[in-house]
Coordinates of C-alpha atoms in Angstrom, one line a residue:
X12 CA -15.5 34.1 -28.1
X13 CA -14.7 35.2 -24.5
X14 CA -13.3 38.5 -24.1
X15 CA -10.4 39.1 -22.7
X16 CA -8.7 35.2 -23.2
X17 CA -6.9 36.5 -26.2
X18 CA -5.5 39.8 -24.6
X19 CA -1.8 39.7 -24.7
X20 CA -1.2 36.1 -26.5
X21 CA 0.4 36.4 -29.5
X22 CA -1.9 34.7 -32.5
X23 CA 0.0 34.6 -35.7
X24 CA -2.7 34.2 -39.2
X25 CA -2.2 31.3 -41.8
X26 CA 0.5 32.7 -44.6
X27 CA 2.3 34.7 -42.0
X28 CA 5.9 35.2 -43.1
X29 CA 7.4 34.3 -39.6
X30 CA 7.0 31.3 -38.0
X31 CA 6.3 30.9 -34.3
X32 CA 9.0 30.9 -31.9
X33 CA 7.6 28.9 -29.8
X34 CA 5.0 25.5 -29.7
X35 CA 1.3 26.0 -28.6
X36 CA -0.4 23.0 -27.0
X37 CA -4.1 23.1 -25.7
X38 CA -4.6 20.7 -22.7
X39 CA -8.5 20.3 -22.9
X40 CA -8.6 18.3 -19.5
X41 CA -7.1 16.3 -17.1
X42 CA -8.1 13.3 -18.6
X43 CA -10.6 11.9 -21.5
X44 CA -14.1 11.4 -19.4
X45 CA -13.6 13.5 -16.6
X46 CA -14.9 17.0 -18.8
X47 CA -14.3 20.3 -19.6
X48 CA -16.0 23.7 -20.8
X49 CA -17.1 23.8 -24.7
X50 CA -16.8 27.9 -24.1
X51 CA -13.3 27.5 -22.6
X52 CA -12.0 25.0 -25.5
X53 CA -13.8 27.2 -28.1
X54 CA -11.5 30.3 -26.5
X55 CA -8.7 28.2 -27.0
X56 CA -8.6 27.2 -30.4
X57 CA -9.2 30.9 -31.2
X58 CA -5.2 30.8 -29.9
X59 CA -4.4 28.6 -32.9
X60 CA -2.3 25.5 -31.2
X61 CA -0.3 23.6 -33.1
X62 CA -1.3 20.2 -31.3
X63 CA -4.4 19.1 -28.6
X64 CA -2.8 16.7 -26.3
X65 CA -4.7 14.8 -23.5
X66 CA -4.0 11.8 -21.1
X67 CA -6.8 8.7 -21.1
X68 CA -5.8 7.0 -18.0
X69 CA -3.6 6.4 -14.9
X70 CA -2.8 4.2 -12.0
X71 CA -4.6 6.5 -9.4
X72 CA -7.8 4.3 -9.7
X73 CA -5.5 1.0 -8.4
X74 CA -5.2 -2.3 -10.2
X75 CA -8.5 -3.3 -11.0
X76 CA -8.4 -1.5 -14.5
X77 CA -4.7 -2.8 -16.0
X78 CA -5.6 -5.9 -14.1
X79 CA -9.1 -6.3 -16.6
X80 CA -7.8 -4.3 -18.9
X81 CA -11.1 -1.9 -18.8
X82 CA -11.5 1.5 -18.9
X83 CA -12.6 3.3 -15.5
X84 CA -14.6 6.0 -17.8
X85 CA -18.1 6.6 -18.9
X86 CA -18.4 5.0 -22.5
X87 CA -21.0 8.5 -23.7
X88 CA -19.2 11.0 -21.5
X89 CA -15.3 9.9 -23.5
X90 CA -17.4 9.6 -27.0
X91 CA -19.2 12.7 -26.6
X92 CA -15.5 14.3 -25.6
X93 CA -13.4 12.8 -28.0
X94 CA -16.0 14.0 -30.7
X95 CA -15.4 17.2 -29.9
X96 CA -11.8 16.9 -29.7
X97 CA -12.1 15.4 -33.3
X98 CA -14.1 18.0 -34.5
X99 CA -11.5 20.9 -33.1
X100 CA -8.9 19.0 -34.6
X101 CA -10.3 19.0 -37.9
X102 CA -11.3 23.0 -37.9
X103 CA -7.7 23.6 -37.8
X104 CA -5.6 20.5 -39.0
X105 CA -3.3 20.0 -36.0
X106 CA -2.4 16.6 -34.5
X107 CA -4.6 15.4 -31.9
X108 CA -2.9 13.5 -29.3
X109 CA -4.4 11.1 -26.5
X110 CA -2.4 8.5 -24.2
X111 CA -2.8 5.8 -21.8
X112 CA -5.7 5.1 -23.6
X113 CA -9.0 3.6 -21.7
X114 CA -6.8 4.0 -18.2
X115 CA -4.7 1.3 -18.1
X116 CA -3.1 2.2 -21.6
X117 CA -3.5 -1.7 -22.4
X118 CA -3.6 -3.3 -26.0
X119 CA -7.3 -3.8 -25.8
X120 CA -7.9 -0.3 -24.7
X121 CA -5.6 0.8 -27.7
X122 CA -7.8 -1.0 -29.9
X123 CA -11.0 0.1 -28.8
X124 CA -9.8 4.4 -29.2
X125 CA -9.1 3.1 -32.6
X126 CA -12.8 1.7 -33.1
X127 CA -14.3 4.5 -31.5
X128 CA -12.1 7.1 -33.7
X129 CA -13.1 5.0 -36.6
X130 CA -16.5 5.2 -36.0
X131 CA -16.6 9.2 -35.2
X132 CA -14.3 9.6 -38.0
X133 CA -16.9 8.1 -40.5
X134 CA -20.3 10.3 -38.3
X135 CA -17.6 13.5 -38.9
X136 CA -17.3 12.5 -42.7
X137 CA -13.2 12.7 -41.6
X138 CA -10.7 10.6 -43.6
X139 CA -8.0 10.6 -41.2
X140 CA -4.2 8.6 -40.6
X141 CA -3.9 6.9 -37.3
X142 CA -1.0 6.4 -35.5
X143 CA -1.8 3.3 -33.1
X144 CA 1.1 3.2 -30.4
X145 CA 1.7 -0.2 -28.4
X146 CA 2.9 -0.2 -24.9
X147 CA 2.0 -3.7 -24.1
X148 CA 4.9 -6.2 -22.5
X149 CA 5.3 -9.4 -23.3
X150 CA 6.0 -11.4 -20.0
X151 CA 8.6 -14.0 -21.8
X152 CA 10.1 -10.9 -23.2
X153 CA 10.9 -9.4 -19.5
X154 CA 11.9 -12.3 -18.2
X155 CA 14.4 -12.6 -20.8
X156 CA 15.7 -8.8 -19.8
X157 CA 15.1 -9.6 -16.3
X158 CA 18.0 -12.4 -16.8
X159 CA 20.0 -10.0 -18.9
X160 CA 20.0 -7.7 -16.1
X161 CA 17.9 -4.8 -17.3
X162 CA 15.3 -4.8 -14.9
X163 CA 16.1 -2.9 -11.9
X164 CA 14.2 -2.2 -9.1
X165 CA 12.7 1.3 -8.4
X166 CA 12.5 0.9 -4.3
X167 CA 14.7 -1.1 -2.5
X168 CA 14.0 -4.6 -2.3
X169 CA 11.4 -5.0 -4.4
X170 CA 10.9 -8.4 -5.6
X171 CA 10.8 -9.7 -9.0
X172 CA 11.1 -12.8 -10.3
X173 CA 10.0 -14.6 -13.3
X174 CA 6.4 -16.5 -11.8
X175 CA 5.5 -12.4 -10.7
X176 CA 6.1 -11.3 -14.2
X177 CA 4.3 -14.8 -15.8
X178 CA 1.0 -14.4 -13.3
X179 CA 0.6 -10.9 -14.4
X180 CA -2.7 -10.6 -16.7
X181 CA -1.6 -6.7 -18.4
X182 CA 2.5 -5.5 -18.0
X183 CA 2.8 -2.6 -20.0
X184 CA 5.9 0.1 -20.1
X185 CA 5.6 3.6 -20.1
X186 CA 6.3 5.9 -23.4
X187 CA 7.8 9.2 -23.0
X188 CA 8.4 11.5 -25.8
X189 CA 10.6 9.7 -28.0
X190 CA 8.0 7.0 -28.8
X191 CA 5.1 10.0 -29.0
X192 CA 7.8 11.6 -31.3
X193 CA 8.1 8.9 -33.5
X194 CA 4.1 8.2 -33.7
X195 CA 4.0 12.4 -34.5
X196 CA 6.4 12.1 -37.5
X197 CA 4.5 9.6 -39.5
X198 CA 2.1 12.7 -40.2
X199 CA -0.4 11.2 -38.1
X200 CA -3.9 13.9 -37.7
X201 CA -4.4 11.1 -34.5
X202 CA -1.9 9.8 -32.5
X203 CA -3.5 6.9 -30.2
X204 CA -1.1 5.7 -27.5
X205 CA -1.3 3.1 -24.9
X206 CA 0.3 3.2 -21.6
X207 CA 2.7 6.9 -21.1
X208 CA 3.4 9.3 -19.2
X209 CA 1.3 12.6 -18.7
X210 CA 4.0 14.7 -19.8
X211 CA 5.3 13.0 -22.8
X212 CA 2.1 13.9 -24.4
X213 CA 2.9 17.5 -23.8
X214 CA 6.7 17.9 -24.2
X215 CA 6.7 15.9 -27.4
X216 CA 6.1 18.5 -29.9
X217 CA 8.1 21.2 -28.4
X218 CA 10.7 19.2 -28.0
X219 CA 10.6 17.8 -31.0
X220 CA 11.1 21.0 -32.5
X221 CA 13.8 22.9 -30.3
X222 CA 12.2 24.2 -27.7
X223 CA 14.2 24.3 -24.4
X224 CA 13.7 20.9 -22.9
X225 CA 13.5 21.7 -19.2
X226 CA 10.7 24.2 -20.1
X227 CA 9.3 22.0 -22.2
X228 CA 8.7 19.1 -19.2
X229 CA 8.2 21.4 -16.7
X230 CA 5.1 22.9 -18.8
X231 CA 4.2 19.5 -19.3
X232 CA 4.1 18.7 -16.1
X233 CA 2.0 22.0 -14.8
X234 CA -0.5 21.4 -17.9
X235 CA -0.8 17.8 -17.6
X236 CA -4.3 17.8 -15.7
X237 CA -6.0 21.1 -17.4
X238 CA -6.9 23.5 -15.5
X239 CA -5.7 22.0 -12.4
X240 CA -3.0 24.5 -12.5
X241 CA -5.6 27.1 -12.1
X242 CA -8.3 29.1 -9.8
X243 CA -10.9 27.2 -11.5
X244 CA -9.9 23.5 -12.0
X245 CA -12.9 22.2 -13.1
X246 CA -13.2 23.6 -16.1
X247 CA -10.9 22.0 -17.9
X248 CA -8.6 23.7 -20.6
X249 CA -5.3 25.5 -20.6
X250 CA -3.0 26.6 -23.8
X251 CA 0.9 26.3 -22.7
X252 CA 3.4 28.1 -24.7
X253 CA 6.8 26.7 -25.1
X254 CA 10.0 28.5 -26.3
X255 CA 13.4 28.6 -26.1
X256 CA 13.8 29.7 -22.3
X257 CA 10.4 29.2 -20.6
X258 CA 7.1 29.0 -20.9
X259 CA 3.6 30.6 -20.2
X260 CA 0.5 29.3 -19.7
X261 CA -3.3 30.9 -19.2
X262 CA -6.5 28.6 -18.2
X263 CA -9.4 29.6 -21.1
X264 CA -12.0 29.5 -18.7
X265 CA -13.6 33.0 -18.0
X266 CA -13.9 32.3 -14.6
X267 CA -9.8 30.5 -14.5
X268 CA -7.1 32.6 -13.8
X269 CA -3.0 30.6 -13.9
X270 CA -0.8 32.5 -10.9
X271 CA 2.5 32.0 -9.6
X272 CA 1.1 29.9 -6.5
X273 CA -1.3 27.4 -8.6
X274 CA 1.0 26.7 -11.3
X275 CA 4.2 26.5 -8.8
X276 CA 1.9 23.9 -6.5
X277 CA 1.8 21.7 -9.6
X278 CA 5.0 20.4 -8.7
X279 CA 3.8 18.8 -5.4
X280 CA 0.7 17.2 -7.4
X281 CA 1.8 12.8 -7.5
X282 CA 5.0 13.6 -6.9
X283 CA 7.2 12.4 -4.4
X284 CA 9.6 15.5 -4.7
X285 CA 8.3 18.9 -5.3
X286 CA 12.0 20.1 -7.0
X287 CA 12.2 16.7 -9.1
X288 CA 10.0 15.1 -12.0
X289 CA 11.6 11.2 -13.1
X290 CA 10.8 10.8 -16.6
X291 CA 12.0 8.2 -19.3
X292 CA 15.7 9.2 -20.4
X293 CA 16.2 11.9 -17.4
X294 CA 14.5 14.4 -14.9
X295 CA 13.5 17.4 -14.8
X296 CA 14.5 19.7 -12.1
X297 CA 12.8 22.9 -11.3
X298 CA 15.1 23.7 -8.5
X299 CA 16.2 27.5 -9.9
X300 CA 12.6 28.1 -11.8
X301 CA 11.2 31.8 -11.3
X302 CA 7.3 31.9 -11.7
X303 CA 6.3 35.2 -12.9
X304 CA 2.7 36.7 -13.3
X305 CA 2.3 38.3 -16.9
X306 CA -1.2 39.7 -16.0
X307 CA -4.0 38.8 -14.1
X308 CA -4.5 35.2 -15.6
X309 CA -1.1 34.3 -17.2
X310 CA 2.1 32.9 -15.9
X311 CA 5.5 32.8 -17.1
X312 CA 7.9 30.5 -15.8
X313 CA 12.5 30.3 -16.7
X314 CA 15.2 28.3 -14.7
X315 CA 13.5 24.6 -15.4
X316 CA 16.0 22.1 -16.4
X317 CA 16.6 18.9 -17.8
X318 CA 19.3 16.2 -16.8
X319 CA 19.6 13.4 -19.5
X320 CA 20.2 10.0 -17.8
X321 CA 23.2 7.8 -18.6
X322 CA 21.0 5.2 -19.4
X323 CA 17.5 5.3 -20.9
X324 CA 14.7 3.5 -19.1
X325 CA 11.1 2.9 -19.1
X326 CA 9.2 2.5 -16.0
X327 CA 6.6 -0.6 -16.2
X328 CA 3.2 -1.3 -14.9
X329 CA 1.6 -5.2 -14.2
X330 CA -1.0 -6.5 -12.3
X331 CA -2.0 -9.7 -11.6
X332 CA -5.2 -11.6 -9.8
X333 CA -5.0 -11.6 -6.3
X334 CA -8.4 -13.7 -4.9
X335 CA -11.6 -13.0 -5.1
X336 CA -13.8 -10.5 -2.2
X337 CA -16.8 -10.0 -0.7
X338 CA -17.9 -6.9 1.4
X339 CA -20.1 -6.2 4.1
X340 CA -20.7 -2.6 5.5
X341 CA -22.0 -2.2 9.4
X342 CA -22.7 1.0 11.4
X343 CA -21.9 1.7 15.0
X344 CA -23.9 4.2 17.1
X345 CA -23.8 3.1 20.4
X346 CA -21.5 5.1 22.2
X347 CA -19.8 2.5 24.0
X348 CA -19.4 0.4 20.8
X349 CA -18.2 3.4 19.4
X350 CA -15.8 3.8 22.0
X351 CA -14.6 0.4 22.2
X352 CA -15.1 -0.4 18.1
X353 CA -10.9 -1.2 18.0
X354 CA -11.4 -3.9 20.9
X355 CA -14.9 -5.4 19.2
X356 CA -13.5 -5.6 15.8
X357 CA -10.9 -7.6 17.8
X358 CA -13.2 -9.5 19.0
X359 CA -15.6 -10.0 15.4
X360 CA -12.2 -10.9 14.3
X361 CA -11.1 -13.9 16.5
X362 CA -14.8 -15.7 16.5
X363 CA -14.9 -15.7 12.8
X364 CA -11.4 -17.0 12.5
X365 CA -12.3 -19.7 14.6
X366 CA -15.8 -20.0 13.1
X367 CA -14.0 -20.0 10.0
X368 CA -11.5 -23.2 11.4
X369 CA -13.8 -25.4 12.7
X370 CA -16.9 -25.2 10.1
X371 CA -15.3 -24.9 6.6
X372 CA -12.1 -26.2 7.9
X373 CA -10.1 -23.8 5.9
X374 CA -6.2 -22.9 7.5
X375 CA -5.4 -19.2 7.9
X376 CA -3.4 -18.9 4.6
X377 CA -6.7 -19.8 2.7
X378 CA -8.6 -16.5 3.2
X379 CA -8.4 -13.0 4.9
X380 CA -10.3 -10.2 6.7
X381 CA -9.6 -6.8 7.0
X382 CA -11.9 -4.5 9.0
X383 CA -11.5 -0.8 8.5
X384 CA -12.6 2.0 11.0
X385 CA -14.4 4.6 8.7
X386 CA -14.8 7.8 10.9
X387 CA -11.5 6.5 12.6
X388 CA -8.5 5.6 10.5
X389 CA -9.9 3.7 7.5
X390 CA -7.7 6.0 5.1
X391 CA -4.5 6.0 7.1
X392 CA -4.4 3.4 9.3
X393 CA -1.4 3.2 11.9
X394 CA -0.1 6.3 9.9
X395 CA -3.4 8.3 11.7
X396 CA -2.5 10.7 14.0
X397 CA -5.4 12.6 14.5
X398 CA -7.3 11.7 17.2
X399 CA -11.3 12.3 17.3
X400 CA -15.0 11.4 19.2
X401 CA -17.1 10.3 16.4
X402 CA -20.9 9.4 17.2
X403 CA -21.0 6.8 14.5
X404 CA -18.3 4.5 13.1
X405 CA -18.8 2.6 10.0
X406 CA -17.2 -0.6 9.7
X407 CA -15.9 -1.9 6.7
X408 CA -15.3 -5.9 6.6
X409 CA -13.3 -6.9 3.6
X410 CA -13.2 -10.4 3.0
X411 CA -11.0 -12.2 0.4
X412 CA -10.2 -15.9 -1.1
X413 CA -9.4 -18.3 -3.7
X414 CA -13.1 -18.2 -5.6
X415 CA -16.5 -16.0 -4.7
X416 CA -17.9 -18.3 -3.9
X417 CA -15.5 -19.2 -1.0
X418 CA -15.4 -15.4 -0.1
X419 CA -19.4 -15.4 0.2
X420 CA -19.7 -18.3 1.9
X421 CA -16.9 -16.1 4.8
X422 CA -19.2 -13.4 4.7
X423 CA -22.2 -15.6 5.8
X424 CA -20.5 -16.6 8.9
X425 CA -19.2 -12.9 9.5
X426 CA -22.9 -11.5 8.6
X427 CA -24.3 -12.5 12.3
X428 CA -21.2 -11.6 14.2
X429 CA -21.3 -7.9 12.2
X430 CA -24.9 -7.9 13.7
X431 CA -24.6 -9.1 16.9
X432 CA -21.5 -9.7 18.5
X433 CA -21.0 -8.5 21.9
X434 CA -18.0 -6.7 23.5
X435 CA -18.3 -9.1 26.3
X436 CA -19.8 -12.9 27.2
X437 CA -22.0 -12.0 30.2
X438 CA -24.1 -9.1 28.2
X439 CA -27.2 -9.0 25.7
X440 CA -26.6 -9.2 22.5
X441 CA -26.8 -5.8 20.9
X442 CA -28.4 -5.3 17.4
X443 CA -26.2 -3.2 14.7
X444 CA -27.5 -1.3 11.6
X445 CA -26.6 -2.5 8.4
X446 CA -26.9 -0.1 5.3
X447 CA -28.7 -2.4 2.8
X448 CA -30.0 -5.7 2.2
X449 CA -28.3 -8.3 1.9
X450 CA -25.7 -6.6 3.9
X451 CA -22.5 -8.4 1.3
X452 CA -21.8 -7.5 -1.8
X453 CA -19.4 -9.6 -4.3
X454 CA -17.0 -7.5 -5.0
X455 CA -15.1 -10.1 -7.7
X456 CA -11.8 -10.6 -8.8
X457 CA -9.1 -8.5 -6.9
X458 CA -6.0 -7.5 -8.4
X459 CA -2.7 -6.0 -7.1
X460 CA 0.0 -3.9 -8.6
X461 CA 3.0 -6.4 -8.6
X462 CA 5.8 -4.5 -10.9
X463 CA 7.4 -1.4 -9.6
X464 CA 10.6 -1.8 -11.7
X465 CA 11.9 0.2 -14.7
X466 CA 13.4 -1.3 -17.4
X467 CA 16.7 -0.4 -19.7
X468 CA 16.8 0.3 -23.3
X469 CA 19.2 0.8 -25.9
X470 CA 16.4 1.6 -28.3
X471 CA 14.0 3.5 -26.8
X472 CA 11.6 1.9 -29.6
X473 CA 12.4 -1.3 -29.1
X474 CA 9.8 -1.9 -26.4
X475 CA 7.0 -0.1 -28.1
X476 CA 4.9 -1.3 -31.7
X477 CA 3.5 1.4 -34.0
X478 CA 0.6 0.7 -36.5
X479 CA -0.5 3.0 -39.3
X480 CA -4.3 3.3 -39.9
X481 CA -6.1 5.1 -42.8
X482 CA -9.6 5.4 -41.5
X483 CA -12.8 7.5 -42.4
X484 CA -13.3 6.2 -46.2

C-alpha cells in the first residue's frame, strides 16, 4: 500500500455499528482500454468503496464505431483490465459497474462484455449475477414517437424524418441513473450497460441512496474520466465521496494530487457550458459551487445543484452509411508550392472534376473530394485564425462514393495530378513526395452521425430492456 493515500479518509471495518454517511465510488479510469496504475487501484480498494464504476465508450472517436457497431479498443488491453476490475470486485463484494459498453454502447457490444465476463468469470472460478442493460432503438419504434411528437430536436433545425431514422445501421438512447438504478437493485455483482452517460454510472449509487443529488452529478461529472481531474491524469484512478452536502475526491496515484483548479476545470471538459451539465431528467448546475483543498491531494467541493426537468428525456445516438473513401496523402516542400498550396489544391481540384466528367462520366452529386491543408488549417478550417510559414504542407485528399471500388477508381485519376500538377500551364512539371506506396489507401465504409435529437418518456424504462444472467457455474 502507498503511504500517505489513506491519510485523512475515513475507512470504516466490516461489522462497524455505524454505517457510512456517505457513498464511495472508485473510478479506475477514463474508460475500459485506455489503462490505469495496478499500485493506484490497489491504494484504492484499501479505501473500501462501495461500487467500481467505469465508462466503455463514447462518441469522441466519430461514427465509424456505432455505425459498425465495433469497439475502438484493444481486445487484450480491455480483457486484461476488466480482469482486474473482476478480481477487485470479488476481494470485496461490491457491484462493478461498466457502460457504453465496447464504445458505441450497441446491442452487440452488450453481448460481447457479457461473453467476455462469462469467460473471466469461469478463469476467476466466480459465479456471479449479471445485469445486461439494453440501450438499443428500434427505428419503427421512433418513428412511431417521432409521429407522436416526442422527438424534439436538440439544435435548431435539425432534420429528422422517418427514411433518416430507417437508414440508420445502430440508434441507441442514452441511460442515466434511473435505468443504472434499476439494473443495481436486482443485486447484480455486474451491471453491463449499453449506451449511457458518463455520469449516470457514477451518481447512481449515491443517489440511489440519499445523497444530495447535485453533489452527486457534479462528482460524477469531475470523476468520470479518472484521474483526469488530477496532476497526474494518466494514471488512472480516483475514489469520490458523496454525502449529503458535497463531496471530496483524491487521485490514488502516488505521484496524483486532486486541487481546486484541476477538479474545477472538469467542468469545461465536453461541455459546452462550464456552469451547466444536461443530463436525462434535469441539469446540474455548479453555478454557487466552492472548491476547497482538504490537504495536499484532496478536494472538497458544496453549492452543486440539481434542477429536475418537467419532462424526462433521453438523448439518442444513430449513424448511418454515408459512401465509401479512399485516401491519398502528398507532401509539399517547395516553397512556392508551399506558398501557393490553397491556389494548387484549387487547381488539383478543377482538373480532376473534369477528369472525373469526361472519363467515368459520373455528375458532381455522384462522388466528392475534400483536400485538407495539414500544417495549415486541416483541423479548423475557415474557423483558423492563426496564421503561419510552414516549410512543408501535407496534403490530405479524401475521396468518397457510392462503392470502393468507385472511390479507388477517383483516386487513380487524382494519383498523377497529386504528383505532378503544376500551378501554371507554361511550367515543368514538378514532382511531389508521397509517403508510401501505393500512395491510396481504402479507407471503407464511411458513416455519419445523423440523430442529434432527445427523446421524451413517461417511463424512463420504457426505452431500455434488462436481462438477468447467472454466469460462472
Amino acid at each position: 500500500m502507498q503511504s500517505g493515500i489513506l491519510d485523512g479518509m475515513a475507512v470504516e471495518v466490516e461489522g462497524a455499528a455505524t454505517p457510512r454517511r456517505f457513498t464511495r465510488v472508485l473510478v479506475p479510469s477514463g474508460v475500459l482500454g485506455l489503462g490505469f496504475e495496478r499500485a493506484a487501484l490497489e491504494s484504492a480498494l484499501a479505501l473500501l468503496p462501495d461500487i467500481i464504476a467505469i465508462d466503455g465508450g463514447s462518441t469522441d472517436s466519430g461514427p465509424h464505431f456505432l455505425g459498425t457497431g465495433r469497439s475502438k479498443y484493444a481486445d487484450a488491453v480491455c480483457r486484461a483490465e476488466w480482469r482486474d476490475l473482476m478480481d477487485a470486485r470479488g476481494r470485496l463484494n461490491i457491484p462493478l459497474v461498466i457502460g457504453s459498453c465496447g464504445t458505441c454502447g450497441a446491442d452487440a457490444q452488450v453481448d460481447a462484455m457479457l461473453d467476455l465476463t462469462t469467460e473471466l468469470a469461469k478463469e476467476l472460478g466466480q459465479v456471479l449475477k449479471v445485469a445486461v442493460l439494453y440501450s438499443g432503438q428500434a427505428a419503427e419504434t421512433l418513428v412511431s414517437a417521432h409521429q407522436r411528437g416526442d422527438i424534439t430536436p436538440l439544435a435548431q433545425g435539425t432534420p429528422l424524418n422517418p427514411d433518416t431514422l430507417r437508414s440508420c445501421s445502430n440508434i441507441v438512447a442514452l441511460a442515466g441513473v434511473e435505468q443504472i438504478q434499476a439494473a443495481l437493485d436486482t443485486g447484480a455483482d455486474i451491471v453491463l450497460a449499453g449506451r449511457a452517460t458518463d455520469t449516470a454510472l457514477i451518481a447512481a449509487l449515491p443517489i440511489a441512496q440519499g445523497r444530495h443529488a447535485g453533489a452527486a452529478w457534479h462528482a460524477a461529472k469531475v470523476s468520470e474520466c479518472g484521474a483526469l481531474c488530477s496532476t497526474h491524469p494518466t494514471s488512472g484512478v480516483v475514489v469520490v465521496d458523496i454525502d449529503a452536502s458535497g463531496f471530496e475526491i483524491v487521485a490514488t496515484s502516488e505521484q496524483a494530487r486532486c486541487t481546486p483548479r484541476t477538479v474545477a476545470a472538469h467542468m469545461l471538459y465536453e461541455n459546452a457550458d462550464p456552469f451547466l451539465l444536461h443530463e436525462p431528467g434535469g441539469r446540474l448546475d455548479v453555478t454557487n459551487a466552492r472548491y476547497a483543498a482538504i490537504d495536499e491531494r484532496r478536494v472538497r467541493v458544496e453549492g452543486s445543484e440539481w434542477k429536475a426537468d418537467s419532462r424526462y428525456t433521453v438523448k439518442l445516438e444513430g449513424a448511418r452509411a454515408n459512401g465509401f473513401q479512399t485516401s491519398l496523402l502528398v507532401m509539399l516542400r517547395d516553397q512556392r508550392y508551399v506558398t501557393h498550396a490553397r491556389e494548387w489544391t484549387e487547381r488539383v481540384a478543377e482538373r480532376l472534376r473534369e477528369s472525373v466528367t469526361s472519363r467515368l462520366a459520373l455528375a458532381a452529386a455522384d462522388w466528392s473530394l475534400e483536400l485538407r491543408l495539414i500544417g495549415v488549417d486541416a483541423v479548423l478550417g475557415d474557423l483558423e485564425t492563426a496564421a503561419s510559414t510552414p516549410h512543408e504542407i501535407g496534403v490530405l485528399a479524401l475521396v468518397t462514393a457510392d462503392t470502393q471500388a468507385l472511390a479507388n477508381e477517383i483516386a487513380r485519376l487524382a494519383d498523377p495530378l497529386l504528383l505532378h500538377c503544376p500551378l501554371t500551364d507554361d511550367e515543368p512539371l514538378p514532382t511531389f513526395a508521397f509517403p508510401y506506396s501505393p500512395a491510396s489507401t481504402e479507407r471503407g465504409q464511411q458513416y455519419t452521425f445523423c440523430i442529434d435529437h432527445v427523446l421524451t418518456l413517461a417511463d424512463p424504462a420504457s426505452a431500455f430492456r434488462l436481462a438477468l444472467h447467472e454466469i460462472g457455474r
